[in-house]
Amino acid sequence: MNLEPGLAHYLVVSAALFALGLLGLITRRNAVQALMGVELMLNSANINLVAFNRFGTGGIDGQVFGTFVIVVAAAEVAVALALVLTLYRARRTPNLDAATSLRG
Amino acid sequence: MDALLESLARSLPEVIVCLGLLLVVVLDAAGGSARRAIPSLSILTLLLALGAAFRDGGAPVATWSGMLAADPLSTLLRSLVLLGALLVLLAFDLGRSRELKGLGLGEFHALVLAVTFACLLLAGANDLVMVYLALEMVSIPSYVLVAYLKRDPRSNEAALKYLLFGAASSGAMLYGLSFVYGLAGTTSIPGVSAALAGGLPAASTFGLWLSALLVFAGFGFKVAAVPFHFWCPDAYEGAPTPVAAFLSVVPKTAGFAVMLRFCYEALSLQRGGPLALVEIVDWPQVLMWISVATMTLGNVAALTQTNMKRLLAYSSIAHAGYVMMGVVAMSEDGGRGVLVYLFTYVLMNLGAFGVVAAIHGADGTFDLRDYAGLHRRQPLLALAMAVFLLSLMGLPPFVGFFGKFYVFAAVIAHGPEYYWYAAVGAVNAAVAAYYYFRVMRAMVVDVEAAETPAMAVGGREALALAALAAFNLLPTLAWGRVDEWTRAAMVLLPR
Amino acid sequence: MTASAFVFWVLATIVLGSAAVVVLSRSLINSAFALLATFAGVAGFYVLLGADFLAAVQFLVYVGGILILLVFGVMLTHRIQDLDLRAEARQLVPGLFVAAGVFALLTAVATRTPWAQGPGRELSATTADIGRAFLGKYLLPFEAASILLLVALIGAALIVRKREDA
C-alpha cells in the first residue's frame, strides 16, 4: 500500500467524512446535531475540490469554489440557528420529532 | 472594462432587482412613512426588470467571464421568473391578508426580491460555482419566508424541516459537482460539455453516473420532485399563502432552468443535429423514473387532502413530474414543452392560490369543506376558481392544455419506447382531474340559505383574479406568438 | 514514510475520529468540541494541499464563526443547570448501513475513476491568485455572495426578533 498521500487518499478520507455526516443527519433527533452532520458533508466536498485542484486541474478554481462553499455554510447556519432558537422558545425542545404540529 | 460593461448591460434585469432590493432594505431601516413606499417600489422594480428582460435581444454570449449565459433561453426564463414574482406581488393584497396582519412587510418584500434575484442568476448560470451559489441563494431566503408567521409555531417548524432537507440535498449536490469538476477539470458548463464530448475512458462512466445522480438531488429538491419532495406540503401549509404561491412557481421555474441547461448542455452533445447522450450515461432514464414517481405520488397524495394549501402542494409536485417529461424527451421540442408548461403553470397555479388566499381573507379557512356554497356567496370567485382548476387539469381552451400538449407530444415524438411513459402521464392527468373536480363540486354544494352571507373580496384581489382568469384564456387566441417565442428560446449557447 | 505522509495520516485519524465522535456522541457538548477538531483537521489538509488562504478562511469562518454559533445553539437550547445534555439517536442501525453503503460507493468511484489529468498546482502562495480571481473571473459570484450574507443577516434577525412590529 502506498502511504504517500495522493489524490485517491484524500478522496477516500472525504468519502468517509461525507458518510459520517450523512449518518449524523439521518440518525440525530437534535436539530443542532443534524446541522453538524450537514457541515461535515460540506467539508468533505471541499476537501474534494481542493484535492482535485492540487493534483489534477491546477489553476485556482477549486479553491475559489471552496471559499464560496464556506460563505454559503456560514449564511445557512445563521438562519438555521435562528430557527432552532425560535423552535426552542415555543416548545422548549430542539428535537425535531417533538415538532409535530404539521401532519407529516 | 468593455467586457464588464457588456456583462452589466446584458444582466440589466439582475442589476435592477439587486438595486431595488438594496433600496427596499434602506427604506425599511429608515422606518416611518418611508416604509409605505416599499410595496410600490418592489412592484416597480420587477416591472422595470421585466421590461429590461424583454428588451434583451443581443447575440448569445457568455457574460461575467463565463459565469452567466446571456442567450434567448435565459432571457425567456428570466422573464418567466420576473412575471411570476410580479404577479405574486400584484395578486395578493398583503396589507389585507389575515395571516400577515401585524407583521412588518418590509422584510417580506426584501426577501421576495432576494429570491427573485437569485432565480435570475440561476436561470442563466453557466458555471458550476454559479449553479451552487445561486441555488443556495434561492434556498436561504426561502427558508426565512416560510418562517414569516411568528404567531404560528407551524411556520417555524416547517421552515426548519425545509432547511434541513435543503441543506442535505445541496450538500449531496455539492459533492456531485466536486466529482464533475474532478472529471472534467473545469467548472464551466460548456467546458464540462467539451471535456465529456472529447470522450472519457470507460472506467469513468460509473463516476459520471454517480455525479449526475448527486447533482439531480439538488435540482430535485428545488423543483420538489420525489423523493426530495417531503418538505413541500409542510412548507406550503406552514408558510403564508402568498409565500406558498411564490415558492410554487418562481423557484420551481429557476430549478427547471438550471436542470434544462445542465442536462442539455453539460450532459448532452449537440453535434449540429439532435441531442445525443454523453458516453453511456443515460440520464433521461433516471429522470424518467423520477418523473413517473413524482407525478404518481403527487396526484395520489392529493386525492385525500382537505386542506387546500396541502392539496395545491401535492398538485404542484405532480406538475413538476409533467414538466420533467419535456426534459426527458431530450429534444428541442422537449425543451419548448418545458418552457410552455412553466409559462402556463405560472398563470394557473398563481390563480388557484389567489382564490385560496381570497377565501382565507374573507372566512379564515383553508378547509375544502368550508368552500360549500361558494357559488352562491361569491359566484365570480367560484367561476374564477373553476377556470384555474380546468386549466390545471389541462383542458382546452385554457392555457394549461398547451403545456400538457407540448410535453406529451415531445415524449411521443421520441419514439415507441416512450409510449408507455406518455400513457402513465395520461392516466395521471385523469387522476388529477378527479381531485380538481372534487374542489369544484365542493364549491357548488348547496347549504342552507341562512348560512350563506355574501363573501367580501377586496377590489384589488378581485381585479387581479379576473385578470389572471383572463390570462388563462387569452394566450390561446394568439398562440402563434407564444409558440414562436419558445421556439426562438431553445437556441443554446453556441460553442 | 516521509514527513508529509506522516502528517496526512495523523490528520486523517484526527478528522475521521473526531467526526465519528460528532455523529455518535450522546452528549451535545462533546459533539461540539469534537467538531472543533474536525474543522481544524480539515484546515490541516488544506495546508498540506497548498491551499493556505482557504486554510485560514476555514479557521476564521468555521472555527471562529460557525462553530461558535453552533455552541451558542447548544447552550441556549438546553438549560444550563441540568448538565445532562443528551441527544438521542433514532434508527441508528439502518443509518449505519446506509452510511456504509454510501462510503463504499464513493470509495469505489474515488479509486477507480480516471480523474482529469492536469499540471496540478505546485505548492505556492495562493492569496494573490484568489484575490485576482475574486475581482476578475469570479466578480459576479463574489458580489452575489455579499447579497446572500446581507439577506441571511436580515432573515436571521427577523426570525429571532420577539416583538412583532405593528
Short mmCIF file of C-alpha atoms in Angstrom, two decimals, chain A residues 16-57:
data_model
loop_
_atom_site.label_atom_id
_atom_site.label_comp_id
_atom_site.label_asym_id
_atom_site.label_seq_id
_atom_site.Cartn_x
_atom_site.Cartn_y
_atom_site.Cartn_z
CA ALA A 16 -15.69 8.66 4.86
CA LEU A 17 -16.35 12.17 6.14
CA PHE A 18 -19.37 12.50 3.83
CA ALA A 19 -20.76 9.17 5.02
CA LEU A 20 -20.32 10.19 8.66
CA GLY A 21 -22.06 13.49 8.00
CA LEU A 22 -24.95 11.66 6.34
CA LEU A 23 -25.15 9.29 9.30
CA GLY A 24 -25.43 12.24 11.67
CA LEU A 25 -28.06 13.89 9.54
CA ILE A 26 -30.34 10.88 9.34
CA THR A 27 -29.96 9.50 12.84
CA ARG A 28 -29.87 12.56 15.09
CA ARG A 29 -33.06 13.90 16.54
CA ASN A 30 -31.47 17.11 17.73
CA ALA A 31 -31.59 19.80 15.05
CA VAL A 32 -28.22 21.25 16.09
CA GLN A 33 -26.55 17.87 15.75
CA ALA A 34 -28.20 17.27 12.39
CA LEU A 35 -26.72 20.60 11.30
CA MET A 36 -23.30 19.42 12.43
CA GLY A 37 -23.78 16.45 10.11
CA VAL A 38 -24.51 18.81 7.21
CA GLU A 39 -21.33 20.75 8.00
CA LEU A 40 -19.31 17.53 7.80
CA MET A 41 -20.80 16.85 4.35
CA LEU A 42 -19.89 20.33 3.12
CA ASN A 43 -16.34 19.96 4.48
CA SER A 44 -15.93 16.64 2.70
CA ALA A 45 -16.97 18.18 -0.62
CA ASN A 46 -14.50 20.99 -0.03
CA ILE A 47 -11.66 18.51 0.53
CA ASN A 48 -12.53 17.04 -2.88
CA LEU A 49 -12.48 20.43 -4.57
CA VAL A 50 -9.09 21.37 -3.13
CA ALA A 51 -7.59 17.94 -3.79
CA PHE A 52 -8.70 17.96 -7.43
CA ASN A 53 -7.26 21.44 -7.70
CA ARG A 54 -3.91 20.33 -6.26
CA PHE A 55 -3.40 17.06 -8.11
CA GLY A 56 -5.40 17.44 -11.28
CA THR A 57 -6.69 20.63 -12.74
#
